[in-house]
Amino acid sequence: MKPIRRPASLVGAAARRRSAPTLTTPPLDYTYDGTFEGLLTVLFSIYESKSPPNSIQPEATAQSGLFAQPAHRETDETRAARVWEGLLKTMSAEARARLYHVFLSEDAERELLIFRYVDLALSSPVDVAENYANADVRRVQRLAQMMFREKHRMEAFVRFEKTSDELFHATIEPDMDVLPLIAAHFTKRYADQRWLIYDRRRHYGLYYDLTRTDIVQFENPTGQKSTDISATVLDEREPLFKHLWQTYFDHVNIPERKNLKLHRRHMPLRYWKYLSEKQPREQRFEPIKNKQVIVGKEVSAGQKLLPPAG
């Protein structure tokens, strides 16, 4: 047996750990601009004013009480950076990344969950990342796993269409906000072509121009979906590419080994709308006719027939 050795970063973090400031003043309802930096600014304000949160909500969707006015906090990049770097004194880089994944999950209670996790980490003398007896730690881990699965599926199931100006375009509608997590994958994999991945649900996208990847948004003309692409904009060969891919998929498919239940488990139905091979066929599929029947006997088309003896 080998002794378990904690990474040096965790040992150092334990040595620098300080107890969390006591939150002694009356609680407040906090609002912020909906960005992760804005949430980090709220965390800074909570411990600076020592006022615990009744709620933390994006300003655009905040529901205020009858008598109390929400305490809005403007995003402060400097304070947000201090909080983000300071978290490494109480948790590992991996545990810190989970908090960002929780934020991107868009869970209804993500802000308070992140606050409770941070407060627990500040108050605990040991690393809390594996304290699965705690409900908040379990919830953070579960949401991080869900984000990982959604990220992996988006990387596998995105299908591009080529436009006439050499831009590869894809529209997605994931359950969680995965664009920030898949940017590095597509930038590295498709570094030699311009591409755009647009999130229809959240109304923003990633655009790569052969040098860098940026977050982009589009104006939405009245009466038109922001992601609609006219057939005249697509490359003239795009229908052929789609047909060739569908034909390839049909020919490598083995009907005798069809297991729809297993297929849907690995490729859930909600992703099928992204996949060319799952779209209706413009031409009916016909199996390859590579066999011929001679006197009741099947013979492969490439097999040479010997003349009858005598």
PDB file of C-alpha atoms in Angstrom:
ATOM      1  CA  MET A   1       0.000   0.000   0.000  1.00  0.00           C
ATOM      2  CA  LYS A   2       1.175   3.511  -0.799  1.00  0.00           C
ATOM      3  CA  PRO A   3       0.470   6.452   1.488  1.00  0.00           C
ATOM      4  CA  ILE A   4      -1.969   9.014   0.117  1.00  0.00           C
ATOM      5  CA  ARG A   5      -0.170  12.243  -0.681  1.00  0.00           C
ATOM      6  CA  ARG A   6      -2.159  15.394  -1.129  1.00  0.00           C
ATOM      7  CA  PRO A   7      -0.990  17.806  -3.839  1.00  0.00           C
ATOM      8  CA  ALA A   8       1.357  20.500  -2.612  1.00  0.00           C
ATOM      9  CA  SER A   9      -1.203  23.141  -3.600  1.00  0.00           C
ATOM     10  CA  LEU A  10      -3.706  21.695  -1.130  1.00  0.00           C
ATOM     11  CA  VAL A  11      -1.117  21.459   1.642  1.00  0.00           C
ATOM     12  CA  GLY A  12      -0.225  25.083   1.094  1.00  0.00           C
ATOM     13  CA  ALA A  13      -3.882  26.040   0.986  1.00  0.00           C
ATOM     14  CA  ALA A  14      -4.505  24.344   4.315  1.00  0.00           C
ATOM     15  CA  ALA A  15      -1.603  26.219   5.867  1.00  0.00           C
ATOM     16  CA  ARG A  16      -2.946  29.574   4.616  1.00  0.00           C
ATOM     17  CA  ARG A  17      -6.587  28.829   5.491  1.00  0.00           C
ATOM     18  CA  ARG A  18      -8.352  31.419   7.595  1.00  0.00           C
ATOM     19  CA  SER A  19     -11.720  31.207   9.274  1.00  0.00           C
ATOM     20  CA  ALA A  20     -14.622  32.843   7.457  1.00  0.00           C
ATOM     21  CA  PRO A  21     -15.662  36.306   8.661  1.00  0.00           C
ATOM     22  CA  THR A  22     -18.735  36.157  10.878  1.00  0.00           C
ATOM     23  CA  LEU A  23     -21.789  37.539   9.120  1.00  0.00           C
ATOM     24  CA  THR A  24     -23.389  39.543  11.915  1.00  0.00           C
ATOM     25  CA  THR A  25     -25.413  42.263  10.194  1.00  0.00           C
ATOM     26  CA  PRO A  26     -29.006  41.814   8.920  1.00  0.00           C
ATOM     27  CA  PRO A  27     -29.371  39.758   5.724  1.00  0.00           C
ATOM     28  CA  LEU A  28     -29.952  41.397   2.342  1.00  0.00           C
ATOM     29  CA  ASP A  29     -31.468  40.530  -1.019  1.00  0.00           C
ATOM     30  CA  TYR A  30     -28.618  40.976  -3.521  1.00  0.00           C
ATOM     31  CA  THR A  31     -28.912  41.555  -7.254  1.00  0.00           C
ATOM     32  CA  TYR A  32     -26.186  41.591  -9.914  1.00  0.00           C
ATOM     33  CA  ASP A  33     -25.854  41.847 -13.680  1.00  0.00           C
ATOM     34  CA  GLY A  34     -26.051  38.083 -14.311  1.00  0.00           C
ATOM     35  CA  THR A  35     -22.367  37.551 -15.114  1.00  0.00           C
ATOM     36  CA  PHE A  36     -20.010  35.280 -13.203  1.00  0.00           C
ATOM     37  CA  GLU A  37     -17.797  38.277 -12.401  1.00  0.00           C
ATOM     38  CA  GLY A  38     -20.879  40.016 -11.025  1.00  0.00           C
ATOM     39  CA  LEU A  39     -21.596  37.070  -8.737  1.00  0.00           C
ATOM     40  CA  LEU A  40     -18.007  37.095  -7.475  1.00  0.00           C
ATOM     41  CA  THR A  41     -18.429  40.805  -6.725  1.00  0.00           C
ATOM     42  CA  VAL A  42     -21.524  39.976  -4.668  1.00  0.00           C
ATOM     43  CA  LEU A  43     -19.513  37.385  -2.691  1.00  0.00           C
ATOM     44  CA  PHE A  44     -16.901  40.045  -1.968  1.00  0.00           C
ATOM     45  CA  SER A  45     -19.615  42.450  -0.796  1.00  0.00           C
ATOM     46  CA  ILE A  46     -21.209  39.836   1.473  1.00  0.00           C
ATOM     47  CA  TYR A  47     -18.043  39.366   3.506  1.00  0.00           C
ATOM     48  CA  GLU A  48     -17.081  43.038   3.351  1.00  0.00           C
ATOM     49  CA  SER A  49     -20.414  44.194   4.792  1.00  0.00           C
ATOM     50  CA  LYS A  50     -20.904  41.009   6.849  1.00  0.00           C
ATOM     51  CA  SER A  51     -24.488  40.771   5.575  1.00  0.00           C
ATOM     52  CA  PRO A  52     -25.578  37.238   4.626  1.00  0.00           C
ATOM     53  CA  PRO A  53     -27.833  36.847   1.593  1.00  0.00           C
ATOM     54  CA  ASN A  54     -31.537  36.197   1.768  1.00  0.00           C
ATOM     55  CA  SER A  55     -31.324  35.804  -1.997  1.00  0.00           C
ATOM     56  CA  ILE A  56     -28.951  36.489  -4.890  1.00  0.00           C
ATOM     57  CA  GLN A  57     -30.665  37.121  -8.220  1.00  0.00           C
ATOM     58  CA  PRO A  58     -29.811  38.519 -11.651  1.00  0.00           C
ATOM     59  CA  GLU A  59     -31.179  42.040 -11.854  1.00  0.00           C
ATOM     60  CA  ALA A  60     -33.123  41.307 -15.057  1.00  0.00           C
ATOM     61  CA  THR A  61     -35.222  38.587 -13.390  1.00  0.00           C
ATOM     62  CA  ALA A  62     -35.124  39.669  -9.737  1.00  0.00           C
ATOM     63  CA  GLN A  63     -38.317  39.492  -7.706  1.00  0.00           C
ATOM     64  CA  SER A  64     -38.297  42.140  -4.975  1.00  0.00           C
ATOM     65  CA  GLY A  65     -40.324  41.997  -1.771  1.00  0.00           C
ATOM     66  CA  LEU A  66     -43.115  44.341  -0.751  1.00  0.00           C
ATOM     67  CA  PHE A  67     -41.047  46.323   1.732  1.00  0.00           C
ATOM     68  CA  ALA A  68     -37.365  45.550   1.138  1.00  0.00           C
ATOM     69  CA  GLN A  69     -35.416  46.982  -1.796  1.00  0.00           C
ATOM     70  CA  PRO A  70     -32.776  44.704  -3.329  1.00  0.00           C
ATOM     71  CA  ALA A  71     -29.130  45.606  -2.731  1.00  0.00           C
ATOM     72  CA  HIS A  72     -27.697  45.837  -6.240  1.00  0.00           C
ATOM     73  CA  ARG A  73     -23.970  45.362  -6.688  1.00  0.00           C
ATOM     74  CA  GLU A  74     -22.245  46.634  -9.805  1.00  0.00           C
ATOM     75  CA  THR A  75     -19.627  44.306 -11.243  1.00  0.00           C
ATOM     76  CA  ASP A  76     -16.120  45.173 -10.098  1.00  0.00           C
ATOM     77  CA  GLU A  77     -13.481  43.302 -12.084  1.00  0.00           C
ATOM     78  CA  THR A  78     -10.775  43.939  -9.465  1.00  0.00           C
ATOM     79  CA  ARG A  79     -12.862  42.580  -6.591  1.00  0.00           C
ATOM     80  CA  ALA A  80     -14.029  39.647  -8.676  1.00  0.00           C
ATOM     81  CA  ALA A  81     -10.406  38.745  -9.475  1.00  0.00           C
ATOM     82  CA  ARG A  82      -9.494  38.958  -5.771  1.00  0.00           C
ATOM     83  CA  VAL A  83     -12.287  36.543  -4.878  1.00  0.00           C
ATOM     84  CA  TRP A  84     -11.411  34.139  -7.722  1.00  0.00           C
ATOM     85  CA  GLU A  85      -7.731  34.031  -6.761  1.00  0.00           C
ATOM     86  CA  GLY A  86      -8.550  33.919  -3.055  1.00  0.00           C
ATOM     87  CA  LEU A  87     -10.637  30.774  -3.481  1.00  0.00           C
ATOM     88  CA  LEU A  88      -7.414  28.831  -4.103  1.00  0.00           C
ATOM     89  CA  LYS A  89      -6.520  29.415  -0.451  1.00  0.00           C
ATOM     90  CA  THR A  90      -9.467  27.273   0.610  1.00  0.00           C
ATOM     91  CA  MET A  91      -9.943  24.789  -2.246  1.00  0.00           C
ATOM     92  CA  SER A  92      -8.160  23.138  -5.146  1.00  0.00           C
ATOM     93  CA  ALA A  93      -8.234  24.517  -8.689  1.00  0.00           C
ATOM     94  CA  GLU A  94     -10.495  21.617  -9.699  1.00  0.00           C
ATOM     95  CA  ALA A  95     -13.001  22.400  -6.935  1.00  0.00           C
ATOM     96  CA  ARG A  96     -12.919  26.068  -7.901  1.00  0.00           C
ATOM     97  CA  ALA A  97     -13.661  25.157 -11.532  1.00  0.00           C
ATOM     98  CA  ARG A  98     -16.743  23.253 -10.356  1.00  0.00           C
ATOM     99  CA  LEU A  99     -18.192  26.508  -9.036  1.00  0.00           C
ATOM    100  CA  TYR A 100     -17.931  28.036 -12.511  1.00  0.00           C
ATOM    101  CA  HIS A 101     -19.603  24.954 -13.976  1.00  0.00           C
ATOM    102  CA  VAL A 102     -22.412  25.287 -11.417  1.00  0.00           C
ATOM    103  CA  PHE A 103     -22.905  28.880 -12.542  1.00  0.00           C
ATOM    104  CA  LEU A 104     -23.112  27.805 -16.204  1.00  0.00           C
ATOM    105  CA  SER A 105     -25.618  25.075 -15.309  1.00  0.00           C
ATOM    106  CA  GLU A 106     -28.271  27.786 -14.833  1.00  0.00           C
ATOM    107  CA  ASP A 107     -29.661  25.902 -11.848  1.00  0.00           C
ATOM    108  CA  ALA A 108     -32.454  27.876 -10.163  1.00  0.00           C
ATOM    109  CA  GLU A 109     -30.488  28.129  -6.892  1.00  0.00           C
ATOM    110  CA  ARG A 110     -26.994  28.356  -8.342  1.00  0.00           C
ATOM    111  CA  GLU A 111     -26.061  31.684  -6.666  1.00  0.00           C
ATOM    112  CA  LEU A 112     -26.990  30.634  -3.137  1.00  0.00           C
ATOM    113  CA  LEU A 113     -25.476  27.189  -3.718  1.00  0.00           C
ATOM    114  CA  ILE A 114     -22.153  28.758  -4.719  1.00  0.00           C
ATOM    115  CA  PHE A 115     -22.271  31.071  -1.681  1.00  0.00           C
ATOM    116  CA  ARG A 116     -22.971  28.195   0.719  1.00  0.00           C
ATOM    117  CA  TYR A 117     -20.159  26.117  -0.813  1.00  0.00           C
ATOM    118  CA  VAL A 118     -17.688  28.999  -0.516  1.00  0.00           C
ATOM    119  CA  ASP A 119     -18.794  29.747   3.052  1.00  0.00           C
ATOM    120  CA  LEU A 120     -18.387  26.073   3.962  1.00  0.00           C
ATOM    121  CA  ALA A 121     -14.899  26.028   2.430  1.00  0.00           C
ATOM    122  CA  LEU A 122     -13.907  29.155   4.364  1.00  0.00           C
ATOM    123  CA  SER A 123     -15.221  27.732   7.632  1.00  0.00           C
ATOM    124  CA  SER A 124     -13.787  24.219   7.316  1.00  0.00           C
ATOM    125  CA  PRO A 125     -10.264  23.412   8.552  1.00  0.00           C
ATOM    126  CA  VAL A 126      -9.909  20.789   5.796  1.00  0.00           C
ATOM    127  CA  ASP A 127     -10.687  20.607   2.093  1.00  0.00           C
ATOM    128  CA  VAL A 128     -14.445  20.171   1.568  1.00  0.00           C
ATOM    129  CA  ALA A 129     -14.415  18.986  -2.045  1.00  0.00           C
ATOM    130  CA  GLU A 130     -14.920  15.347  -1.044  1.00  0.00           C
ATOM    131  CA  ASN A 131     -17.171  15.937   1.949  1.00  0.00           C
ATOM    132  CA  TYR A 132     -20.110  14.146   0.354  1.00  0.00           C
ATOM    133  CA  ALA A 133     -21.950  14.006   3.668  1.00  0.00           C
ATOM    134  CA  ASN A 134     -22.809  17.641   2.965  1.00  0.00           C
ATOM    135  CA  ALA A 135     -25.819  18.186   0.679  1.00  0.00           C
ATOM    136  CA  ASP A 136     -24.316  21.283  -0.974  1.00  0.00           C
ATOM    137  CA  VAL A 137     -21.087  19.467  -1.836  1.00  0.00           C
ATOM    138  CA  ARG A 138     -23.099  16.630  -3.380  1.00  0.00           C
ATOM    139  CA  ARG A 139     -25.212  19.083  -5.359  1.00  0.00           C
ATOM    140  CA  VAL A 140     -22.162  20.937  -6.682  1.00  0.00           C
ATOM    141  CA  GLN A 141     -20.562  17.658  -7.746  1.00  0.00           C
ATOM    142  CA  ARG A 142     -23.763  16.464  -9.443  1.00  0.00           C
ATOM    143  CA  LEU A 143     -24.217  19.696 -11.419  1.00  0.00           C
ATOM    144  CA  ALA A 144     -20.552  19.641 -12.463  1.00  0.00           C
ATOM    145  CA  GLN A 145     -20.993  16.091 -13.781  1.00  0.00           C
ATOM    146  CA  MET A 146     -24.109  17.116 -15.707  1.00  0.00           C
ATOM    147  CA  MET A 147     -22.161  19.993 -17.265  1.00  0.00           C
ATOM    148  CA  PHE A 148     -19.350  17.617 -18.278  1.00  0.00           C
ATOM    149  CA  ARG A 149     -21.819  15.289 -20.023  1.00  0.00           C
ATOM    150  CA  GLU A 150     -23.527  18.172 -21.822  1.00  0.00           C
ATOM    151  CA  LYS A 151     -20.141  19.553 -22.909  1.00  0.00           C
ATOM    152  CA  HIS A 152     -19.030  16.149 -24.205  1.00  0.00           C
ATOM    153  CA  ARG A 153     -22.251  15.647 -26.163  1.00  0.00           C
ATOM    154  CA  MET A 154     -22.100  19.086 -27.753  1.00  0.00           C
ATOM    155  CA  GLU A 155     -18.527  18.414 -28.876  1.00  0.00           C
ATOM    156  CA  ALA A 156     -19.689  15.151 -30.454  1.00  0.00           C
ATOM    157  CA  PHE A 157     -23.056  16.130 -31.930  1.00  0.00           C
ATOM    158  CA  VAL A 158     -22.484  19.585 -33.444  1.00  0.00           C
ATOM    159  CA  ARG A 159     -22.894  19.498 -37.247  1.00  0.00           C
ATOM    160  CA  PHE A 160     -21.743  22.395 -39.417  1.00  0.00           C
ATOM    161  CA  GLU A 161     -23.223  23.701 -42.655  1.00  0.00           C
ATOM    162  CA  LYS A 162     -20.980  25.531 -45.103  1.00  0.00           C
ATOM    163  CA  THR A 163     -22.135  28.885 -46.449  1.00  0.00           C
ATOM    164  CA  SER A 164     -21.202  30.429 -49.780  1.00  0.00           C
ATOM    165  CA  ASP A 165     -18.636  32.712 -48.096  1.00  0.00           C
ATOM    166  CA  GLU A 166     -16.715  29.741 -46.608  1.00  0.00           C
ATOM    167  CA  LEU A 167     -18.199  30.068 -43.109  1.00  0.00           C
ATOM    168  CA  PHE A 168     -19.127  26.866 -41.271  1.00  0.00           C
ATOM    169  CA  HIS A 169     -22.274  27.484 -39.235  1.00  0.00           C
ATOM    170  CA  ALA A 170     -23.986  25.395 -36.537  1.00  0.00           C
ATOM    171  CA  THR A 171     -27.000  26.124 -34.343  1.00  0.00           C
ATOM    172  CA  ILE A 172     -27.406  24.452 -30.959  1.00  0.00           C
ATOM    173  CA  GLU A 173     -29.916  24.652 -28.121  1.00  0.00           C
ATOM    174  CA  PRO A 174     -28.343  22.886 -25.099  1.00  0.00           C
ATOM    175  CA  ASP A 175     -30.014  22.552 -21.711  1.00  0.00           C
ATOM    176  CA  MET A 176     -27.046  24.302 -20.074  1.00  0.00           C
ATOM    177  CA  ASP A 177     -24.778  27.165 -21.083  1.00  0.00           C
ATOM    178  CA  VAL A 178     -21.904  25.112 -22.505  1.00  0.00           C
ATOM    179  CA  LEU A 179     -20.476  27.515 -25.106  1.00  0.00           C
ATOM    180  CA  PRO A 180     -17.691  28.799 -22.803  1.00  0.00           C
ATOM    181  CA  LEU A 181     -16.631  25.196 -22.146  1.00  0.00           C
ATOM    182  CA  ILE A 182     -16.544  23.972 -25.765  1.00  0.00           C
ATOM    183  CA  ALA A 183     -14.743  27.002 -27.227  1.00  0.00           C
ATOM    184  CA  ALA A 184     -11.246  25.556 -26.718  1.00  0.00           C
ATOM    185  CA  HIS A 185     -12.181  22.208 -28.284  1.00  0.00           C
ATOM    186  CA  PHE A 186     -13.549  23.663 -31.524  1.00  0.00           C
ATOM    187  CA  THR A 187     -10.824  26.310 -31.760  1.00  0.00           C
ATOM    188  CA  LYS A 188      -8.174  23.599 -31.669  1.00  0.00           C
ATOM    189  CA  ARG A 189      -9.990  21.067 -33.845  1.00  0.00           C
ATOM    190  CA  TYR A 190     -11.115  23.462 -36.600  1.00  0.00           C
ATOM    191  CA  ALA A 191      -8.237  25.906 -36.570  1.00  0.00           C
ATOM    192  CA  ASP A 192      -8.029  26.044 -40.387  1.00  0.00           C
ATOM    193  CA  GLN A 193     -11.572  27.243 -41.105  1.00  0.00           C
ATOM    194  CA  ARG A 194     -13.913  30.033 -40.086  1.00  0.00           C
ATOM    195  CA  TRP A 195     -16.851  28.843 -38.009  1.00  0.00           C
ATOM    196  CA  LEU A 196     -19.781  30.060 -35.956  1.00  0.00           C
ATOM    197  CA  ILE A 197     -21.657  28.130 -33.264  1.00  0.00           C
ATOM    198  CA  TYR A 198     -24.855  29.885 -32.193  1.00  0.00           C
ATOM    199  CA  ASP A 199     -26.862  29.100 -29.055  1.00  0.00           C
ATOM    200  CA  ARG A 200     -30.475  29.657 -30.081  1.00  0.00           C
ATOM    201  CA  ARG A 201     -31.788  29.555 -26.502  1.00  0.00           C
ATOM    202  CA  ARG A 202     -29.351  32.100 -25.045  1.00  0.00           C
ATOM    203  CA  HIS A 203     -29.031  34.299 -28.128  1.00  0.00           C
ATOM    204  CA  TYR A 204     -25.259  34.427 -28.418  1.00  0.00           C
ATOM    205  CA  GLY A 205     -22.535  32.482 -30.167  1.00  0.00           C
ATOM    206  CA  LEU A 206     -18.858  31.713 -30.684  1.00  0.00           C
ATOM    207  CA  TYR A 207     -17.145  33.019 -33.813  1.00  0.00           C
ATOM    208  CA  TYR A 208     -13.672  31.920 -34.935  1.00  0.00           C
ATOM    209  CA  ASP A 209     -11.998  34.048 -37.630  1.00  0.00           C
ATOM    210  CA  LEU A 210      -8.802  31.951 -38.097  1.00  0.00           C
ATOM    211  CA  THR A 211      -6.959  33.973 -35.434  1.00  0.00           C
ATOM    212  CA  ARG A 212      -9.161  34.077 -32.315  1.00  0.00           C
ATOM    213  CA  THR A 213     -12.513  32.995 -30.926  1.00  0.00           C
ATOM    214  CA  ASP A 214     -14.926  35.690 -29.758  1.00  0.00           C
ATOM    215  CA  ILE A 215     -18.369  35.807 -28.187  1.00  0.00           C
ATOM    216  CA  VAL A 216     -20.832  37.416 -30.599  1.00  0.00           C
ATOM    217  CA  GLN A 217     -24.468  38.512 -30.569  1.00  0.00           C
ATOM    218  CA  PHE A 218     -26.752  39.434 -33.448  1.00  0.00           C
ATOM    219  CA  GLU A 219     -29.550  41.875 -33.927  1.00  0.00           C
ATOM    220  CA  ASN A 220     -32.855  40.133 -34.473  1.00  0.00           C
ATOM    221  CA  PRO A 221     -34.852  41.669 -37.321  1.00  0.00           C
ATOM    222  CA  THR A 222     -38.599  41.771 -36.708  1.00  0.00           C
ATOM    223  CA  GLY A 223     -40.363  38.605 -37.813  1.00  0.00           C
ATOM    224  CA  GLN A 224     -37.180  36.630 -38.441  1.00  0.00           C
ATOM    225  CA  LYS A 225     -35.384  34.138 -36.255  1.00  0.00           C
ATOM    226  CA  SER A 226     -31.826  35.209 -35.564  1.00  0.00           C
ATOM    227  CA  THR A 227     -30.524  31.783 -36.582  1.00  0.00           C
ATOM    228  CA  ASP A 228     -32.494  31.236 -39.788  1.00  0.00           C
ATOM    229  CA  ILE A 229     -30.275  30.620 -42.823  1.00  0.00           C
ATOM    230  CA  SER A 230     -31.680  30.958 -46.296  1.00  0.00           C
ATOM    231  CA  ALA A 231     -30.899  28.118 -48.683  1.00  0.00           C
ATOM    232  CA  THR A 232     -29.409  30.702 -51.037  1.00  0.00           C
ATOM    233  CA  VAL A 233     -26.734  31.510 -48.448  1.00  0.00           C
ATOM    234  CA  LEU A 234     -25.486  27.929 -48.195  1.00  0.00           C
ATOM    235  CA  ASP A 235     -22.736  26.569 -50.397  1.00  0.00           C
ATOM    236  CA  GLU A 236     -24.254  24.995 -53.510  1.00  0.00           C
ATOM    237  CA  ARG A 237     -22.586  21.678 -52.628  1.00  0.00           C
ATOM    238  CA  GLU A 238     -24.043  21.547 -49.091  1.00  0.00           C
ATOM    239  CA  PRO A 239     -27.115  19.444 -50.073  1.00  0.00           C
ATOM    240  CA  LEU A 240     -24.748  16.977 -51.774  1.00  0.00           C
ATOM    241  CA  PHE A 241     -22.551  16.767 -48.661  1.00  0.00           C
ATOM    242  CA  LYS A 242     -25.631  16.117 -46.548  1.00  0.00           C
ATOM    243  CA  HIS A 243     -26.839  13.407 -48.902  1.00  0.00           C
ATOM    244  CA  LEU A 244     -23.414  11.727 -49.005  1.00  0.00           C
ATOM    245  CA  TRP A 245     -23.239  11.684 -45.208  1.00  0.00           C
ATOM    246  CA  GLN A 246     -26.720  10.208 -44.921  1.00  0.00           C
ATOM    247  CA  THR A 247     -25.858   7.580 -47.531  1.00  0.00           C
ATOM    248  CA  TYR A 248     -22.671   6.655 -45.680  1.00  0.00           C
ATOM    249  CA  PHE A 249     -24.581   6.375 -42.408  1.00  0.00           C
ATOM    250  CA  ASP A 250     -27.252   4.164 -43.976  1.00  0.00           C
ATOM    251  CA  HIS A 251     -24.716   1.793 -45.526  1.00  0.00           C
ATOM    252  CA  VAL A 252     -22.615   1.314 -42.387  1.00  0.00           C
ATOM    253  CA  ASN A 253     -25.746   0.748 -40.323  1.00  0.00           C
ATOM    254  CA  ILE A 254     -26.474  -2.891 -39.445  1.00  0.00           C
ATOM    255  CA  PRO A 255     -30.269  -3.341 -39.088  1.00  0.00           C
ATOM    256  CA  GLU A 256     -29.888  -6.775 -37.459  1.00  0.00           C
ATOM    257  CA  ARG A 257     -27.970  -5.212 -34.564  1.00  0.00           C
ATOM    258  CA  LYS A 258     -30.393  -2.351 -34.025  1.00  0.00           C
ATOM    259  CA  ASN A 259     -30.925  -1.532 -30.339  1.00  0.00           C
ATOM    260  CA  LEU A 260     -33.002   1.637 -30.155  1.00  0.00           C
ATOM    261  CA  LYS A 261     -33.024   1.743 -26.345  1.00  0.00           C
ATOM    262  CA  LEU A 262     -29.218   1.683 -26.141  1.00  0.00           C
ATOM    263  CA  HIS A 263     -28.988   4.096 -29.070  1.00  0.00           C
ATOM    264  CA  ARG A 264     -31.165   6.680 -27.320  1.00  0.00           C
ATOM    265  CA  ARG A 265     -29.221   6.296 -24.107  1.00  0.00           C
ATOM    266  CA  HIS A 266     -25.942   7.219 -25.810  1.00  0.00           C
ATOM    267  CA  MET A 267     -27.559   9.704 -28.206  1.00  0.00           C
ATOM    268  CA  PRO A 268     -30.640  11.215 -26.506  1.00  0.00           C
ATOM    269  CA  LEU A 269     -33.559  12.165 -28.720  1.00  0.00           C
ATOM    270  CA  ARG A 270     -33.202  15.888 -27.992  1.00  0.00           C
ATOM    271  CA  TYR A 271     -29.856  15.942 -29.861  1.00  0.00           C
ATOM    272  CA  TRP A 272     -31.204  14.396 -33.059  1.00  0.00           C
ATOM    273  CA  LYS A 273     -32.241  17.763 -34.481  1.00  0.00           C
ATOM    274  CA  TYR A 274     -28.524  18.663 -34.815  1.00  0.00           C
ATOM    275  CA  LEU A 275     -27.572  15.518 -36.750  1.00  0.00           C
ATOM    276  CA  SER A 276     -27.691  15.261 -40.540  1.00  0.00           C
ATOM    277  CA  GLU A 277     -28.114  11.494 -40.374  1.00  0.00           C
ATOM    278  CA  LYS A 278     -31.325  11.914 -38.364  1.00  0.00           C
ATOM    279  CA  GLN A 279     -33.030  14.255 -40.825  1.00  0.00           C
ATOM    280  CA  PRO A 280     -35.681  13.087 -43.329  1.00  0.00           C
ATOM    281  CA  ARG A 281     -34.217  11.559 -46.475  1.00  0.00           C
ATOM    282  CA  GLU A 282     -34.750  13.431 -49.729  1.00  0.00           C
ATOM    283  CA  GLN A 283     -33.989  10.225 -51.604  1.00  0.00           C
ATOM    284  CA  ARG A 284     -35.132   6.790 -50.547  1.00  0.00           C
ATOM    285  CA  PHE A 285     -32.356   4.569 -49.257  1.00  0.00           C
ATOM    286  CA  GLU A 286     -31.540   1.572 -51.458  1.00  0.00           C
ATOM    287  CA  PRO A 287     -29.103  -1.151 -50.298  1.00  0.00           C
ATOM    288  CA  ILE A 288     -26.019  -1.712 -52.426  1.00  0.00           C
ATOM    289  CA  LYS A 289     -26.817  -4.387 -55.011  1.00  0.00           C
ATOM    290  CA  ASN A 290     -23.491  -6.208 -54.984  1.00  0.00           C
ATOM    291  CA  LYS A 291     -24.796  -9.737 -55.422  1.00  0.00           C
ATOM    292  CA  GLN A 292     -26.371 -11.576 -58.308  1.00  0.00           C
ATOM    293  CA  VAL A 293     -28.237 -14.839 -58.374  1.00  0.00           C
ATOM    294  CA  ILE A 294     -27.067 -17.541 -60.845  1.00  0.00           C
ATOM    295  CA  VAL A 295     -29.119 -20.763 -61.012  1.00  0.00           C
ATOM    296  CA  GLY A 296     -30.419 -20.297 -57.475  1.00  0.00           C
ATOM    297  CA  LYS A 297     -26.987 -19.533 -56.027  1.00  0.00           C
ATOM    298  CA  GLU A 298     -25.871 -16.162 -54.678  1.00  0.00           C
ATOM    299  CA  VAL A 299     -22.563 -15.006 -56.130  1.00  0.00           C
ATOM    300  CA  SER A 300     -20.734 -11.816 -55.209  1.00  0.00           C
ATOM    301  CA  ALA A 301     -20.449  -9.333 -58.040  1.00  0.00           C
ATOM    302  CA  GLY A 302     -16.660  -9.437 -57.917  1.00  0.00           C
ATOM    303  CA  GLN A 303     -16.421 -13.239 -57.941  1.00  0.00           C
ATOM    304  CA  LYS A 304     -15.290 -14.795 -61.224  1.00  0.00           C
ATOM    305  CA  LEU A 305     -17.595 -17.474 -62.638  1.00  0.00           C
ATOM    306  CA  LEU A 306     -15.883 -20.572 -64.017  1.00  0.00           C
ATOM    307  CA  PRO A 307     -17.216 -22.036 -67.263  1.00  0.00           C
ATOM    308  CA  PRO A 308     -19.021 -25.392 -66.943  1.00  0.00           C
ATOM    309  CA  ALA A 309     -16.802 -28.479 -67.214  1.00  0.00           C
ATOM    310  CA  GLY A 310     -16.748 -30.300 -70.583  1.00  0.00           C
TER     311      GLY A 310
END
